[in-house]
Coordinates of C-alpha atoms and ligand atoms in Angstrom, one line a residue:
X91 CA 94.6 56.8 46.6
X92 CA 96.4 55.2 43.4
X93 CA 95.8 57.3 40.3
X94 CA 94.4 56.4 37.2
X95 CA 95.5 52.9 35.9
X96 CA 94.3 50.6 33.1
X97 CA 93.9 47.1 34.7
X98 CA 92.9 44.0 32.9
X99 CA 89.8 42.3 34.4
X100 CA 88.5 39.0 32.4
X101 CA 90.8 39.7 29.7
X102 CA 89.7 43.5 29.2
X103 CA 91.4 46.4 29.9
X104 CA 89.3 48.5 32.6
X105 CA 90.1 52.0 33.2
X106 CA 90.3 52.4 37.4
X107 CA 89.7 56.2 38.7
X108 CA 89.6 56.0 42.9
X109 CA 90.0 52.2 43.0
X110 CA 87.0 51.6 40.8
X111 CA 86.2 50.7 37.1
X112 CA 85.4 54.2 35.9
X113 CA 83.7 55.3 32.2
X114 CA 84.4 58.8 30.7
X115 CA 80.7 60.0 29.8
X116 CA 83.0 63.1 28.6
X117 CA 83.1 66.0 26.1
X118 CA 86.3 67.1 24.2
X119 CA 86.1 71.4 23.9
X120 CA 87.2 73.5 20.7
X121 CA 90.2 74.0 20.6
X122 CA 90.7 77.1 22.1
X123 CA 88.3 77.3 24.9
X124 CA 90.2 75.6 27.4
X125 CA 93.2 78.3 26.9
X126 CA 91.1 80.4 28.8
X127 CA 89.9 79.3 32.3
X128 CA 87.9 82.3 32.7
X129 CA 85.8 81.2 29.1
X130 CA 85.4 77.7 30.5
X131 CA 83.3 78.4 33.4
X132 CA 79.8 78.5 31.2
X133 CA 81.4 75.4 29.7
X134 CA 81.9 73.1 33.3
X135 CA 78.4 74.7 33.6
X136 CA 77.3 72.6 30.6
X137 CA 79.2 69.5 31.1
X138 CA 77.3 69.9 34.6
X139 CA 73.9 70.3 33.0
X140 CA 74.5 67.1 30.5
X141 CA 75.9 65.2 33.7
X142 CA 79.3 65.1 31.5
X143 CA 81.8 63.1 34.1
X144 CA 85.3 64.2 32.3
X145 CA 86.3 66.7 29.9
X146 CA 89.0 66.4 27.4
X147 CA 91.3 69.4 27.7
X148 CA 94.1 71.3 25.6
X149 CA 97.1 72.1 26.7
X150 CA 99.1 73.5 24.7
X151 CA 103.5 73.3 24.2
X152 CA 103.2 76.9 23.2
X153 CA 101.6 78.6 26.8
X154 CA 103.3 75.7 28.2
X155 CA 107.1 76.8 27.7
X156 CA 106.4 80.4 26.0
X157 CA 110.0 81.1 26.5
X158 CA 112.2 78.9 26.0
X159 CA 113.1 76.9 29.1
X160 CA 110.4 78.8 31.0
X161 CA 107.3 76.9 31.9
X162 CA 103.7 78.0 32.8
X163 CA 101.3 75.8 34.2
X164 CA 98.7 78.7 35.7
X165 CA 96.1 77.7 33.1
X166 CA 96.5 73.5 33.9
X167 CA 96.4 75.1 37.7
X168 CA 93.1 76.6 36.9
X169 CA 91.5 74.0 35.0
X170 CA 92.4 71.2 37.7
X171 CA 90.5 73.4 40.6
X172 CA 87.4 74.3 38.5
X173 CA 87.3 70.2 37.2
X174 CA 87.8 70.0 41.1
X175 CA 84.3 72.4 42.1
X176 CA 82.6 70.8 39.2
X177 CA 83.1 67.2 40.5
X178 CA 84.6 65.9 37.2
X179 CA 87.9 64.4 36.2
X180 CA 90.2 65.4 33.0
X181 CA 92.1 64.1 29.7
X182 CA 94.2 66.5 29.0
X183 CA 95.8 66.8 25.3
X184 CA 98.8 67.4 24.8
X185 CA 99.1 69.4 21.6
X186 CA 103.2 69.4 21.3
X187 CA 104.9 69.2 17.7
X188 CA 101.2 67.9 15.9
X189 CA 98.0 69.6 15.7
X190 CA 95.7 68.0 13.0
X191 CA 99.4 66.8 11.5
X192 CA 100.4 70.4 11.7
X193 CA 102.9 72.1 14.1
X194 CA 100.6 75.3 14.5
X195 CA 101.0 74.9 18.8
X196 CA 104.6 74.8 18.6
X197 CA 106.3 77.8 20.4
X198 CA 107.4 81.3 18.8
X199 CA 110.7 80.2 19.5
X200 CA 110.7 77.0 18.1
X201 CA 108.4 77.8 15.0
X202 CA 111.0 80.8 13.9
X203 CA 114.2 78.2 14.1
X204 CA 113.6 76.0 11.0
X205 CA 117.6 75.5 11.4
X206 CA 117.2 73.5 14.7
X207 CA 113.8 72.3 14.6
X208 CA 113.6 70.7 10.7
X209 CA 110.0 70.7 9.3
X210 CA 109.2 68.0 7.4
X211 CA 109.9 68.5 3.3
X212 CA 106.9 67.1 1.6
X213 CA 108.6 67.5 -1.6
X214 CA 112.4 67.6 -1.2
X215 CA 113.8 70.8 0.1
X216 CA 110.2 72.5 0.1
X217 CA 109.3 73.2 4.1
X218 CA 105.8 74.1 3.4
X219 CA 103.1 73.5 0.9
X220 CA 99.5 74.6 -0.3
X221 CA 97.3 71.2 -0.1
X222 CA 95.0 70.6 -2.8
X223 CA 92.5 72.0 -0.2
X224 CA 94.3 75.2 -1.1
X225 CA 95.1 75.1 2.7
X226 CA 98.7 76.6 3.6
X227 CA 100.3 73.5 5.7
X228 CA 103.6 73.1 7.2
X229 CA 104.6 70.9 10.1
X230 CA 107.7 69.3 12.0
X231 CA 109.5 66.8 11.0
X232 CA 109.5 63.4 13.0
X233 CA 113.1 62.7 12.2
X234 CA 114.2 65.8 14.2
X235 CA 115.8 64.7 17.1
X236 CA 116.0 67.9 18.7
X237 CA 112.4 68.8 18.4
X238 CA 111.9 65.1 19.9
X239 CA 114.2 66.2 23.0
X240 CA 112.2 69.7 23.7
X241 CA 108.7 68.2 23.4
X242 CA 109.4 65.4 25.4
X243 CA 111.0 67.5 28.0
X244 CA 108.3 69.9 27.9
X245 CA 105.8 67.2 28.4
X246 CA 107.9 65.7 31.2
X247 CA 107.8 68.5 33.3
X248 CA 104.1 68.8 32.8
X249 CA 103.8 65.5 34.4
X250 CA 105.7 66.1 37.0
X251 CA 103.6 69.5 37.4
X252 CA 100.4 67.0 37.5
X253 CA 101.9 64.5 39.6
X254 CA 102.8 67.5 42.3
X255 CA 99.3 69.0 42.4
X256 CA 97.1 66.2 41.8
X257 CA 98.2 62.6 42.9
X258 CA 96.1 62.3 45.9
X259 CA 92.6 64.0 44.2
X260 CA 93.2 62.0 40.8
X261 CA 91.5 65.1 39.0
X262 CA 93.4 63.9 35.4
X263 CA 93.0 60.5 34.8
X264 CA 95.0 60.4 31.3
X265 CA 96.4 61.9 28.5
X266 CA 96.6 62.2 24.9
X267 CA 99.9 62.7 23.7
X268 CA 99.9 64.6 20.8
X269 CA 97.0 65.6 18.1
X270 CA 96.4 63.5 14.9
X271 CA 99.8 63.0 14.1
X272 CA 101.6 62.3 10.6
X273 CA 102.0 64.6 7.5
X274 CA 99.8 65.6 4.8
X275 CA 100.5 66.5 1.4
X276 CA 102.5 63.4 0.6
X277 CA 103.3 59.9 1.6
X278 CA 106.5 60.6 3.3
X279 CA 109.0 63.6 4.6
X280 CA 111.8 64.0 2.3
X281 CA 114.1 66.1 4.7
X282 CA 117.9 64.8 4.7
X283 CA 117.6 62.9 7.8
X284 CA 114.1 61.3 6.5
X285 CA 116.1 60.7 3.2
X286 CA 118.7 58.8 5.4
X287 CA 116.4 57.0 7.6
X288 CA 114.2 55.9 4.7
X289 CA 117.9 54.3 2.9
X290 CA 118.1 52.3 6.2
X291 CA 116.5 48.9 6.5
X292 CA 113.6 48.2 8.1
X293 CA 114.0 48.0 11.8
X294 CA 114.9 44.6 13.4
X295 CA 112.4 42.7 15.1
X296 CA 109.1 44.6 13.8
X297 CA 108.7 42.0 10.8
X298 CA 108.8 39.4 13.9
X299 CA 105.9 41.4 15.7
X300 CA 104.0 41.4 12.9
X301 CA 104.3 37.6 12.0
X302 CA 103.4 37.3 15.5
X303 CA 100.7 39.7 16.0
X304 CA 98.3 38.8 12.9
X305 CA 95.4 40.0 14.9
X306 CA 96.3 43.5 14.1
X307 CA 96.5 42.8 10.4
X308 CA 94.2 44.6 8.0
X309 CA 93.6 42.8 4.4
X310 CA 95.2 45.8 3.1
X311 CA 98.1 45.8 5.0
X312 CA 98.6 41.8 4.8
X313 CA 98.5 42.7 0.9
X314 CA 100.7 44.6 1.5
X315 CA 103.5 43.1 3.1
X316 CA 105.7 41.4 1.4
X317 CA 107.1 39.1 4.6
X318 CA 110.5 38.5 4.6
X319 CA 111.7 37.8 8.3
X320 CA 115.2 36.3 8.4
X321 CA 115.6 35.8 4.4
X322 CA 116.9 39.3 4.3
X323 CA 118.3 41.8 7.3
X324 CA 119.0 44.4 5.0
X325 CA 115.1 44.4 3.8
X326 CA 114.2 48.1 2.8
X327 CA 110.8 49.4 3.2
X328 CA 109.7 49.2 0.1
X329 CA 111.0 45.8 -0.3
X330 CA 109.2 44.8 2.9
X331 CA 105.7 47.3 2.5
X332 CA 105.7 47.7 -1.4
X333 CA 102.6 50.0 -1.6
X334 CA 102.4 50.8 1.7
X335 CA 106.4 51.5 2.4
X336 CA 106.4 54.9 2.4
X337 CA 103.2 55.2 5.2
X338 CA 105.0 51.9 7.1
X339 CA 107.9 54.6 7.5
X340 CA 106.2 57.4 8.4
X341 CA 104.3 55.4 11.0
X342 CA 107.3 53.9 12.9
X343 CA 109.3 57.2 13.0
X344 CA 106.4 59.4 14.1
X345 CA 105.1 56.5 16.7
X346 CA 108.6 56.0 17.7
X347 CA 108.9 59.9 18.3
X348 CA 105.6 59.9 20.0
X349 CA 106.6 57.1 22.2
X350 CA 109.7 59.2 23.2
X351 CA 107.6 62.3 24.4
X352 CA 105.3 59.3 26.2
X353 CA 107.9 57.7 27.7
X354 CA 109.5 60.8 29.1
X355 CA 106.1 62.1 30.8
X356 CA 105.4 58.3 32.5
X357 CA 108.1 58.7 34.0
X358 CA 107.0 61.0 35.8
X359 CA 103.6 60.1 36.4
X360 CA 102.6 57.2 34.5
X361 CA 98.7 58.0 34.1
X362 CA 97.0 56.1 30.9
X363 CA 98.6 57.8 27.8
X364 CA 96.2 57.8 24.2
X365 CA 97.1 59.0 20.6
X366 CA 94.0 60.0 18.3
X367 CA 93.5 59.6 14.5
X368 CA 92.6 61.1 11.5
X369 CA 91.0 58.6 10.1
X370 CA 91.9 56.9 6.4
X371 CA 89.4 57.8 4.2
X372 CA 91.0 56.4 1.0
X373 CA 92.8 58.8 -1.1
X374 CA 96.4 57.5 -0.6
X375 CA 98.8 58.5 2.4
X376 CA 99.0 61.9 2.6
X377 CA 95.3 62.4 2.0
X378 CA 95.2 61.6 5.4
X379 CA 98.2 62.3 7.6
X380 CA 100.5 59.7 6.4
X381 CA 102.4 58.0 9.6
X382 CA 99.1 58.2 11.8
X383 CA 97.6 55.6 14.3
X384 CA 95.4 54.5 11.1
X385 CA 93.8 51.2 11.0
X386 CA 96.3 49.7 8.5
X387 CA 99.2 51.3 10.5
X388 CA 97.8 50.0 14.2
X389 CA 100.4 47.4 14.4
X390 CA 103.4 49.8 13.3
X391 CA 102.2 51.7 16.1
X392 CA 101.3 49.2 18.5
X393 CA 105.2 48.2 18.3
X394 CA 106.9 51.4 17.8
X395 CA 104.8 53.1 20.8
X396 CA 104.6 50.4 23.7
X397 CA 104.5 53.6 25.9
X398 CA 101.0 54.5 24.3
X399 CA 98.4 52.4 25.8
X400 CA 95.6 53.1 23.5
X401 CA 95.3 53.8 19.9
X402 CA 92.2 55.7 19.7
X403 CA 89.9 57.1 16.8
X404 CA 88.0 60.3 16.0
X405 CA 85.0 59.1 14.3
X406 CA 83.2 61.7 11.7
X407 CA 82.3 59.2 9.6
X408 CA 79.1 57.6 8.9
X409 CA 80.5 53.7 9.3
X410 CA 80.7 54.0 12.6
X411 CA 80.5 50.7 13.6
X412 CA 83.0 49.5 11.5
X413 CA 85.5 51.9 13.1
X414 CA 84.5 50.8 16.1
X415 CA 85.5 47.2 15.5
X416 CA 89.0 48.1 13.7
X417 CA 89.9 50.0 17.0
X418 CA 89.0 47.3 19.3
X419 CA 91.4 44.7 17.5
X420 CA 94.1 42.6 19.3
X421 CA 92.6 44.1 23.1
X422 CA 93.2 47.5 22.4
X423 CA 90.1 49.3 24.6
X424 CA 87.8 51.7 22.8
X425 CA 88.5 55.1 23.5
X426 CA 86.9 57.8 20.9
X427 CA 88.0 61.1 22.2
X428 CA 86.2 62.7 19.2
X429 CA 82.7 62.4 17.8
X430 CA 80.4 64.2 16.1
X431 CA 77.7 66.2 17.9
X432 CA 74.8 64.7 14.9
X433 CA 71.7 62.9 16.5
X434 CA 73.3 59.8 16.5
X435 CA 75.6 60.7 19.5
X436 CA 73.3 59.4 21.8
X437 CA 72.3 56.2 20.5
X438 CA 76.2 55.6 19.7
X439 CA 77.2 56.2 23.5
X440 CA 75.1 53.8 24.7
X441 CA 76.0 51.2 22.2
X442 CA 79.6 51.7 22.7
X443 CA 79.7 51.4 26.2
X444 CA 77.3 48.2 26.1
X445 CA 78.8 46.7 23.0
X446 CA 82.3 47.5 23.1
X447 CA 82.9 48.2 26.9
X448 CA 84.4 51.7 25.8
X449 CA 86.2 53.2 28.0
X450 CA 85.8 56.9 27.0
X451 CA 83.1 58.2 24.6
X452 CA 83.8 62.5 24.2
X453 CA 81.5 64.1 21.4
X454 CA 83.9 67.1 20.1
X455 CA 82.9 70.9 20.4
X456 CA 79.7 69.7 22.3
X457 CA 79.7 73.4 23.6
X458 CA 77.3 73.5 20.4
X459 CA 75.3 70.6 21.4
X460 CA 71.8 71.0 20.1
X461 CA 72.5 73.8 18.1
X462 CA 72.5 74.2 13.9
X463 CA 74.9 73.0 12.2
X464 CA 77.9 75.8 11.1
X465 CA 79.2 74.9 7.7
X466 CA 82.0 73.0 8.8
X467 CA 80.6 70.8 11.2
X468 CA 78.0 70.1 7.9
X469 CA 80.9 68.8 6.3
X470 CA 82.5 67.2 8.9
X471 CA 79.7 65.1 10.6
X472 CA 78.4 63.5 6.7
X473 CA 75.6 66.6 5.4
X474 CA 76.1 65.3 2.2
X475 CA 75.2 61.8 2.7
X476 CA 71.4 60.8 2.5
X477 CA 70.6 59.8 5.8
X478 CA 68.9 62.4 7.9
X479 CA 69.7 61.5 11.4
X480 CA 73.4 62.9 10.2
X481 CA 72.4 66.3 9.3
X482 CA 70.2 67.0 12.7
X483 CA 71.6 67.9 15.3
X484 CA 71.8 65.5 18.9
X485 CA 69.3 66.5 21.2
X486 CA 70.7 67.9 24.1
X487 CA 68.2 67.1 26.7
X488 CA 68.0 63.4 25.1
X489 CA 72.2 63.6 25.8
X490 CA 71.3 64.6 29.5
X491 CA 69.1 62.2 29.9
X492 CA 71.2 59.5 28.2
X493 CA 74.2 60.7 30.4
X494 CA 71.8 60.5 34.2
X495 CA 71.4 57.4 33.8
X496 CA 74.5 56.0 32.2
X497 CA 75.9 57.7 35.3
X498 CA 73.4 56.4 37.5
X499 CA 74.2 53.1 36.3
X500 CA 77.7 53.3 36.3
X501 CA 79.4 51.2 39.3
X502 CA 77.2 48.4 38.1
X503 CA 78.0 48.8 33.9
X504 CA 81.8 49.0 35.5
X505 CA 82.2 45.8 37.2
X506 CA 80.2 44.0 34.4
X507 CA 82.8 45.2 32.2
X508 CA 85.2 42.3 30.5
X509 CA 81.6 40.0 31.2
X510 CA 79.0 38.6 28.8
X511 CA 76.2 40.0 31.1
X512 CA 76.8 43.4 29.4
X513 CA 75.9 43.4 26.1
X514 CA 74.6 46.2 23.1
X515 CA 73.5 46.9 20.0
X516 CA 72.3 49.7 17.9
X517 CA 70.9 50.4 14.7
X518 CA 74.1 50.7 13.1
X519 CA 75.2 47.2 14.4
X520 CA 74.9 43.9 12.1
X521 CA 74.4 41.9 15.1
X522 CA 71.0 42.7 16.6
X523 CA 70.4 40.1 19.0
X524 CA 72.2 40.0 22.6
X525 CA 72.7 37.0 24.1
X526 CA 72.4 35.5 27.4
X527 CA 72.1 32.2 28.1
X528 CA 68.3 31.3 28.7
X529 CA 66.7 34.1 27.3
X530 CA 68.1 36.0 24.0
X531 CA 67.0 39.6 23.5
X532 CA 66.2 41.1 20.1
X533 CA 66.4 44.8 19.2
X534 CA 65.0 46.3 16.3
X535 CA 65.2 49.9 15.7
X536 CA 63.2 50.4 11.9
X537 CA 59.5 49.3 14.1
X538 CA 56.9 51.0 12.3
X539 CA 55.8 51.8 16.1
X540 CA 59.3 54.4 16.5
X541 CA 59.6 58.1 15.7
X542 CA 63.5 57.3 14.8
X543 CA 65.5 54.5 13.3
X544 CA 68.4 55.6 14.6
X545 CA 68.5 53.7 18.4
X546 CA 70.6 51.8 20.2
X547 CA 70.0 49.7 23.3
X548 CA 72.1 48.0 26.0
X549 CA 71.6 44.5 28.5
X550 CA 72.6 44.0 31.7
X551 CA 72.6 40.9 33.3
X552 CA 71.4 41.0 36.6
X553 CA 70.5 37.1 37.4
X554 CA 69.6 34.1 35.0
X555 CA 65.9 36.1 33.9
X556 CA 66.5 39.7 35.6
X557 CA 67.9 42.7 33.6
X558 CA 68.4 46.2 33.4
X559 CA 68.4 47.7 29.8
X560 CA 69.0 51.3 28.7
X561 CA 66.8 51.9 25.6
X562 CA 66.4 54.4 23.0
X563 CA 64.4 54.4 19.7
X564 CA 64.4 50.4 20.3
X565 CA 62.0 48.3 19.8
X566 CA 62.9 44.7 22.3
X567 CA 61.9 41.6 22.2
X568 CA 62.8 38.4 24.7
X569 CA 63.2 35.1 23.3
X570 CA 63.8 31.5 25.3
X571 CA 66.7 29.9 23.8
X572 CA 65.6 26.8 25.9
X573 CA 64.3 23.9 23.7
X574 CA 62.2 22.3 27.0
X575 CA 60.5 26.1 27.5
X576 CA 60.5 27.6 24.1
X577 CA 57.7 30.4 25.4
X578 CA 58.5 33.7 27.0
X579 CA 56.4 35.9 29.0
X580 CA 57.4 39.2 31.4
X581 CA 56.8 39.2 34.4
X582 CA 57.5 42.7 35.3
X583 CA 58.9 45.6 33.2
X584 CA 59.0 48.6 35.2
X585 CA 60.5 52.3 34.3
X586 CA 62.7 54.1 36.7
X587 CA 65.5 55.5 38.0
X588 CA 68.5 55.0 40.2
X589 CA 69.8 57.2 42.8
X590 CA 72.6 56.5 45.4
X591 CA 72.5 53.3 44.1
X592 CA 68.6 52.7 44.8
X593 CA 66.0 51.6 42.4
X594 CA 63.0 54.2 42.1
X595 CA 60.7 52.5 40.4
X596 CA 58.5 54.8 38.2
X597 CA 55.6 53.1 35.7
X598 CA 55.0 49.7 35.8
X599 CA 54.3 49.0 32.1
X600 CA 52.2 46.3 30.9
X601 CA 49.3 45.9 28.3
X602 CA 49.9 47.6 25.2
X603 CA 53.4 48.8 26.5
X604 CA 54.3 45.2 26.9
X605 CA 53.1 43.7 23.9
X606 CA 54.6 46.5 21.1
X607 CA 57.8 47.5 24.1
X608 CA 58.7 50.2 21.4
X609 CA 61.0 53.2 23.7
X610 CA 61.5 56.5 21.6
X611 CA 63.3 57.7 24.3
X612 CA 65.9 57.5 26.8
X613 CA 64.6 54.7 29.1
X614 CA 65.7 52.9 31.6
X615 CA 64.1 50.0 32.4
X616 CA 63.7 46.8 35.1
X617 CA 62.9 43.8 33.6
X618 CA 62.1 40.3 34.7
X619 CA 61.2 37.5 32.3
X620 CA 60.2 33.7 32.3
X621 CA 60.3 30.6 30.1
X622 CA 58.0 27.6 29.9
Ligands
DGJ854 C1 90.0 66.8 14.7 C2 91.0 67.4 15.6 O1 91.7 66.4 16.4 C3 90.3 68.4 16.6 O2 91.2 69.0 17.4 C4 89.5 69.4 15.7 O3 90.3 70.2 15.0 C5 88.5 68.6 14.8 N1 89.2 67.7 14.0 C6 87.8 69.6 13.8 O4 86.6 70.0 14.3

């Protein structure tokens, strides 16, 4: 069997695991956990019990080559054969020279030789710094080309490791390359061979790709750029990116870098490769990692790191939706290895996969699923805003449930992928009505009749007036779009389940079901409808 590949199918990119379209209902673990095979087995207990199909994994440069030139791949060993017993596939991520834009899973050996592996000088000559957090921060320079050649060789031989054990099962079916790259502190590195770069011009042939690429344009960016293409060669970057030159730089040397380490690992095995991102949250570059897959850097990165496949997002934030749509620009398939664990987790899968076609949706740390809130996950996942739903918890039986049938479902949700005939919405989405020809359906999630306004719902076409929807804290309505038979009626809307494929039908709902079709929870339904 083929491994993992991203195919296009009607113009979408479709992620195929066994020779079938395949969705991540994953999980991404704390950091640590998965340096400890022995730690995860309650946690492949978990993923079991919320029907979790992939877990995104660590693995780590520094218990990858402890020694220099000496490479361990017991733990990656381990992890592979208990993914194996547990029936589920992996991401790994690779956390090389960038960690949440800091080098903290670098080796001993190449964190105690600042001579030969330069870190990045947010302030000239200064190779570390307190951030206005008050949080100590140092990290590696992108303009090292040594530290380039280790951690792309290190990552090569990885996989080649996976290739060796695991080409015929298809156990890992991608991985990140790096963690939330760029550098924080400041807008760009000021080490001598930053210094030198930044005194080059901008690189020939990326004003082109922009010009030619306006789909990846933010407002900002477009504001930006100053476009100059063939007026001047010798264009600097802050001719060329005025307010955004020093993040433009950072971007295409730390993307270029990234592509490097990429580049060397497909050669080996070329699964789907991913970078994440620490989002822009205003503030200026450097607030955020400057040089990071941000939303205004997308095309920097998309042609600086043709190696990288997907530019991916962690979403903390509360305008989800919004990040949603910036990621999905230009083709690029959502992925969101990171989410928070708040009760709109739920909802937000099932809108994602039915609305965006998402390829992978991974709430992080979900070993906590369900549980209260630490302080740092208050401040992460929005506590301070005023909406409720984002300071409770998700429920984690509601996940399960969400999960069994999403997984159910899933062969039929794959090949409708890159179609019109799967469509969703949530309560975060503007656009509330789904479309299909005939019949329209409308989905409104602040009903008087639900316990929750935080919902989400997703359509799939079955034949012109037959569906399967996956509701939650929705309330639906069908409409004829037919001007000759502007009335609607059901004719059957029936509760249920699938297994093996086979419809079990459970209630039959009519009556005062019908007429209000309010669903506070996880349902999945059959539904037939007619116009006259
Ligand atoms: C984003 C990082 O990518 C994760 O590894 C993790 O550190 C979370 N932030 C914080 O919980």
């Amino acid at each position: 069997m083929a491994h993992a590949d991203l195919k296009t199918v009607n113009g979408e990119k479709v992620l195929m695991v066994d020779g079938r379209p395949f969705i991540m209902l994953a999980g991404e673990v704390h950091n640590s956990n998965s340096s400890s095979p022995e730690y995860m087995e309650a946690i492949w207990d978990l993923a079991d019990t919320l029907h979790m199909n992939t877990l995104l994994l660590p693995v780590t440069w520094e218990m990858t080559e402890p020694e220099e030139g000496k490479y361990c791949f017991d733990t990656v060993d381990a992890l592979i054969g208990q993914a194996r017993q547990h029936h589920k596939k992996i991401a790994f991520l690779w956390f090389g020279a960038w960690k949440n834009a800091a080098c903290m899973y670098a080796p001993e050996w190449v964190k105690t030789d600042t001579e030969r592996f330069l870190r990045a000088e947010g302030t000239k000559g200064k190779k570390g710094t307190v951030l206005p957090s008050g949080m100590p921060y140092t990290t590696l320079s992108a303009f090292c080309e040594e530290t380039k050649r280790k951690d792309a060789q290190a990552f090569a031989l990885l996989l080649s490791h996976i290739r060796e054990m695991d080409e015929k099962e298809s156990t890992v079916i991608a991985v990140q390359v790096e963690n939330e790259t760029g550098l924080l502190g400041s807008g760009r590195d000021h080490c001598d061979a930053a210094d030198r770069a930044f005194e080059k011009p901008v690189p020939e042939g990326l004003q082109a790709y922009l010009q030619s690429h306006p789909e990846y344009l933010t407002d900002a960016f477009r504001k930006a750029w100053n476009k100059k293409e063939g007026e001047n060669r010798e264009a600097s970057w802050s001719d060329v990116f005025g307010s955004m030159a020093e993040e433009a730089f950072m971007a295409y040397y730390t993307a270029s870098y990234v592509n490097a380490v990429a580049e060397a690992g497909k050669k080996e095995y070329p699964l789907p490769m991913t970078v994440n991102c620490w989002l822009d949250q205003g503030g200026g570059a450097g607030a955020f990692p400057s040089g990071g897959p941000t939303a205004n850097m997308f095309p920097i990165w998309k042609f600086a790191a043709p190696s990288i496949d997907i530019l991916c997002p962690d979403i903390y934030v509360p305008y989800f939706a919004e990040v949603c749509r910036q990621y999905t620009r230009g083709g690029n398939p959502l992925y969101i290895p990171e989410c928070a664990v708040h009760s709109y987790a739920g909802p937000r899968e099932i809108f994602v996969i039915g609305h965006h076609h998402a390829l992978c949706y991974a709430p992080f740390g979900f070993e906590e699923i369900g549980r209260p809130f630490n302080a740092v996950q208050g401040m992460l996942f929005g506590m301070d805003t005023s909406d409720p739903a984002l300071k409770t918890p998700q429920d984690a039986e509601q996940y399960a449930k969400i999960n069994s049938y999403l997984e159910s479902i899933l062969p039929q949700l794959g090949e409708a992928y890159g179609t019109s005939r799967l469509q969703g919405t949530s309560s975060e989405c503007s656009e509330k009505t789904m479309h299909f020809g005939t019949f329209d359906f409308e989905a409104a999630f602040d009903s008087p009749f639900l316990k929750h306004h935080n919902g989400a719902c997703l359509m799939l076409q079955k034949s012109e007036n037959e569906f399967l929807a996956l509701v939650l804290g929705c309330r639906l309505s069908a409409v004829s779009t037919d001007p000759e038979r502007p009335s609607t009626e059901y004719l059957l809307v029936e509760e249920g389940t699938y297994q093996n494929g086979i419809w079990h039908p459970g209630r039959r709902l009519n009556g005062d079901e019908t007429s209000i079709m309010c669903f506070d929870d996880p349902t999945l339904l059959q539904i037939r409808v007619h116009a006259f």
